[in-house]
């Protein structure tokens, strides 16, 4: 059913369609007609939803800050899990990973050649020289946020520290490309080129995702994509930028024993940073980091 120009806009603003998203929809249709993949209205968040995701992201950031204060050599990843559970719930949130598709813990902790989705365990003790990704996701009042950081423990080798730094910088490189009416492929390609220029490779099979009303929404966000390809970015979209960058080859494998952990095939280290980002009228806003 076509919305009348004087009907209330579909975005929930309460404004008339003609004063709100009518021009936006026309622009979207132009892109669609040119063969560009455009987001469904359901992927465009309302003001209220954005505020909810922003608050969720604030909890997620506070939890990661708390981990940053406490993480140290000799600690088990189970202890990180407890820190995350306790801080998240103290702030009124729920750790999104807990029971997500059967995931047994509140956070993912991935060390060295572990690429992502490492399950915390009391048997896994952080060692001097480890590089570890702590990936936190929060549900607050039904709104989801997702971000992760790397931690360098004790005496980390120069080359591993560089991998961590370059991966962190790759987020900034990708963010520069986040502007309305550009394609996600512009962002993915920028990250890929940056990683390759440093002699690294980027994981293909696992990527980012829309986020906000659910943990994982459309679209799949690739960091090996091509400019001018993938979904159009428009104001109100929320997604993650979370490249996994490998020192060696891009090949990874799944740990069949636990069904979650992903490792590099060649055993070389991998790093990942993640932010939740909102596309705004003139660029982006980081909602969780
Ligand atoms: N936080 C991860 C992401 O960035 C998802 C982990 S799913 C879990 O998408 F179940 F392993 F937590
Ligand atoms: Co994510």
XYZ file of C-alpha atoms and ligand atoms in Angstrom:
302
model
C 0.000 0.000 0.000
C 1.401 3.370 -1.000
C 1.694 5.980 1.705
C -0.149 9.266 1.041
C 1.944 12.443 1.225
C -0.079 13.652 4.195
C -0.039 10.320 6.011
C 2.221 9.911 9.031
C 5.704 8.801 7.943
C 6.621 5.118 8.233
C 9.622 6.011 10.395
C 7.491 6.788 13.432
C 8.517 10.452 13.644
C 4.868 11.526 13.742
C 5.551 13.933 10.870
C 3.738 13.904 7.546
C 5.357 11.626 4.994
C 5.996 14.545 2.588
C 7.931 16.413 5.292
C 9.831 13.362 6.444
C 11.031 10.379 4.369
C 9.287 11.002 1.029
C 12.348 12.503 -0.678
C 14.481 9.842 0.982
C 12.296 7.083 -0.483
C 12.530 8.634 -3.941
C 16.295 8.685 -3.689
C 16.299 5.080 -2.480
C 14.136 4.082 -5.457
C 16.586 5.758 -7.865
C 19.440 3.706 -6.468
C 17.335 0.545 -6.550
C 16.469 1.172 -10.179
C 20.157 1.487 -10.976
C 20.678 -2.013 -9.558
C 22.086 -0.974 -6.181
C 21.176 -3.136 -3.187
C 19.205 -0.814 -0.901
C 18.171 -1.393 2.712
C 14.652 -2.337 3.641
C 12.776 0.186 5.815
C 13.078 -2.292 8.682
C 16.850 -1.629 8.748
C 16.366 2.092 9.256
C 16.151 2.889 12.938
C 13.815 5.473 14.430
C 15.062 8.237 16.745
C 13.760 6.311 19.713
C 15.471 3.089 18.653
C 18.744 4.933 18.047
C 18.577 6.388 21.548
C 17.996 2.873 22.906
C 20.959 1.456 21.001
C 23.109 4.405 22.105
C 22.331 3.638 25.763
C 23.041 -0.043 25.203
C 26.341 0.921 23.579
C 27.247 3.020 26.584
C 26.831 -0.042 28.816
C 28.924 -2.107 26.404
C 31.696 0.496 26.458
C 31.608 0.679 30.261
C 31.905 -3.114 30.466
C 34.920 -3.117 28.146
C 36.489 -0.287 30.170
C 36.000 -2.448 33.253
C 37.678 -5.405 31.536
C 40.525 -3.092 30.474
C 41.118 -2.115 34.112
C 41.307 -5.696 35.328
C 42.672 -7.898 32.568
C 46.145 -9.229 33.355
C 48.591 -12.092 32.928
C 47.614 -15.102 35.051
C 43.889 -14.433 34.832
C 41.657 -17.096 33.303
C 39.271 -16.204 30.509
C 36.514 -17.501 32.804
C 37.349 -14.583 35.110
C 36.892 -12.173 32.188
C 33.528 -13.803 31.586
C 32.564 -13.155 35.197
C 33.686 -9.516 35.019
C 31.532 -9.038 31.924
C 28.495 -10.772 33.390
C 28.703 -8.860 36.666
C 29.295 -5.409 35.143
C 26.661 -5.817 32.440
C 23.951 -6.953 34.830
C 24.945 -4.326 37.432
C 24.260 -1.707 34.735
C 20.863 -3.222 33.969
C 21.870 -5.081 30.812
C 22.038 -8.685 29.679
C 25.131 -10.072 27.940
C 23.852 -10.827 24.424
C 26.092 -13.864 23.800
C 24.721 -15.776 26.807
C 22.515 -18.591 25.429
C 22.659 -17.047 21.953
C 22.202 -20.022 19.635
C 23.480 -22.187 22.466
C 26.591 -20.122 23.208
C 27.417 -20.926 26.836
C 29.118 -17.742 28.078
C 28.690 -13.958 28.339
C 31.628 -12.867 26.192
C 34.038 -14.133 23.537
C 37.748 -14.205 24.394
C 40.018 -15.046 21.472
C 43.754 -15.388 21.982
C 46.610 -15.207 19.426
C 45.775 -17.577 16.519
C 42.183 -17.774 17.683
C 40.295 -15.523 15.271
C 36.986 -15.129 17.118
C 34.261 -16.741 19.240
C 36.664 -18.151 21.819
C 34.658 -19.602 24.706
C 35.964 -18.493 28.115
C 37.209 -21.271 30.362
C 38.862 -21.652 33.743
C 41.485 -23.777 31.942
C 42.595 -20.929 29.689
C 45.075 -18.695 31.497
C 46.320 -15.458 29.931
C 50.093 -15.585 29.404
C 52.789 -12.978 29.056
C 52.935 -11.943 25.378
C 49.368 -12.930 24.492
C 47.188 -10.750 22.324
C 43.538 -11.236 23.222
C 40.289 -9.998 21.771
C 37.432 -9.421 24.209
C 34.139 -9.188 22.322
C 31.219 -7.815 24.352
C 27.606 -7.421 23.330
C 24.826 -5.964 25.447
C 21.051 -6.103 25.442
C 19.599 -3.107 27.265
C 15.820 -2.628 27.278
C 15.696 -4.847 24.190
C 18.366 -2.904 22.263
C 21.583 -4.575 21.132
C 25.105 -3.202 20.860
C 28.334 -4.972 19.983
C 31.997 -4.008 20.230
C 35.362 -5.554 20.888
C 38.900 -4.542 21.718
C 42.337 -6.129 21.693
C 44.495 -6.322 24.795
C 48.272 -6.794 24.746
C 49.404 -8.731 27.812
C 52.855 -8.098 29.222
C 55.746 -8.334 26.766
C 54.087 -8.620 23.369
C 56.405 -9.080 20.381
C 56.895 -6.093 18.120
C 55.255 -7.840 15.173
C 52.184 -8.875 17.169
C 51.832 -5.388 18.616
C 51.955 -4.014 15.080
C 49.192 -6.387 13.978
C 47.021 -5.140 16.848
C 47.750 -1.485 16.012
C 47.187 -1.824 12.270
C 43.890 -3.624 12.919
C 42.834 -0.805 15.210
C 43.778 1.769 12.570
C 41.794 -0.186 9.974
C 38.600 0.706 11.848
C 39.368 4.409 11.406
C 40.165 3.793 7.742
C 36.782 2.089 7.304
C 34.894 4.755 9.271
C 36.160 7.443 6.892
C 34.099 5.739 4.180
C 30.892 5.633 6.201
C 28.695 8.296 4.626
C 25.088 8.193 3.501
C 24.523 7.185 -0.130
C 27.860 5.396 -0.401
C 28.099 1.612 -0.550
C 29.319 -0.671 2.192
C 31.780 -2.071 -0.319
C 33.598 1.285 -0.239
C 34.226 0.772 3.450
C 35.121 -2.918 3.104
C 37.519 -2.270 0.238
C 39.279 0.513 2.168
C 39.897 -1.840 5.095
C 41.034 -4.653 2.827
C 43.479 -2.432 0.918
C 44.863 -1.008 4.170
C 45.430 -4.492 5.637
C 47.060 -5.765 2.447
C 49.331 -2.710 2.267
C 50.707 -3.861 5.638
C 51.226 -7.399 4.374
C 48.232 -8.858 6.184
C 45.147 -10.748 5.028
C 41.489 -10.353 5.952
C 39.091 -13.128 6.952
C 36.273 -13.555 4.423
C 33.868 -16.053 5.932
C 33.046 -14.064 9.050
C 32.187 -10.383 9.059
C 30.034 -7.682 10.530
C 26.277 -7.315 10.610
C 23.397 -4.997 11.149
C 22.614 -4.677 14.857
C 20.208 -2.895 17.185
C 16.823 -4.579 17.387
C 18.453 -7.993 17.156
C 21.988 -9.261 17.739
C 22.607 -10.049 14.088
C 20.544 -8.260 11.446
C 20.959 -7.775 7.735
C 23.228 -7.035 5.980
C 26.323 -9.192 6.240
C 29.229 -6.733 6.309
C 32.337 -7.820 4.445
C 35.834 -6.324 4.716
C 37.044 -7.789 1.454
C 34.276 -6.276 -0.650
C 34.610 -4.002 -3.664
C 33.921 -0.293 -4.072
C 30.460 0.480 -5.381
C 29.195 -2.932 -4.307
C 27.225 -4.270 -1.328
C 24.356 -2.473 0.386
C 23.835 1.269 0.161
C 24.442 3.115 3.448
C 21.642 5.485 4.424
C 20.915 7.565 7.551
C 19.485 5.480 10.361
C 21.290 2.244 9.532
C 23.264 0.661 12.364
C 25.914 -2.003 11.773
C 29.234 -3.253 13.051
C 32.686 -2.763 11.627
C 34.710 -5.700 12.907
C 37.441 -6.880 10.562
C 39.499 -9.924 11.518
C 43.004 -9.373 10.213
C 45.516 -12.205 9.973
C 49.291 -11.904 10.011
C 49.537 -14.866 7.669
C 47.018 -16.344 5.266
C 43.297 -15.609 5.303
C 42.406 -19.290 5.808
C 40.543 -20.144 9.014
C 38.889 -23.225 10.470
C 36.187 -23.957 12.996
C 36.983 -25.910 16.147
C 34.616 -28.840 15.689
C 35.066 -29.848 19.322
C 33.290 -26.794 20.780
C 31.498 -25.666 17.607
C 32.438 -22.004 18.138
C 36.143 -21.213 18.223
C 37.647 -20.101 14.908
C 41.418 -20.368 14.345
C 43.887 -19.405 11.643
C 44.847 -22.355 9.471
C 48.561 -21.482 9.575
C 48.619 -20.878 13.341
C 49.736 -17.272 12.916
C 48.044 -14.569 15.012
C 44.846 -12.741 14.139
C 43.497 -9.473 15.533
C 40.078 -7.838 15.611
C 38.547 -4.594 16.830
C 34.845 -3.900 16.589
C 32.595 -0.862 16.749
C 28.848 -0.390 16.383
C 28.223 2.526 14.040
C 25.189 4.622 13.061
C 24.979 6.230 9.618
C 23.978 9.878 10.161
C 22.906 12.634 7.755
C 26.503 13.637 7.132
C 28.653 10.720 8.211
C 28.572 8.421 11.180
C 28.320 8.202 14.943
C 30.020 5.458 16.942
C 27.403 3.908 19.246
C 29.693 1.337 20.865
C 33.464 0.862 20.951
N 30.066 -10.668 19.174
C 30.140 -11.473 17.984
C 29.971 -10.562 16.799
O 30.674 -9.631 16.724
C 29.098 -12.520 17.979
C 29.372 -13.585 18.879
S 28.117 -14.719 18.833
C 28.426 -15.555 20.249
O 29.164 -10.712 15.965
F 27.420 -16.303 20.459
F 29.547 -16.209 20.058
F 28.587 -14.695 21.191
Co 29.546 -8.245 15.869
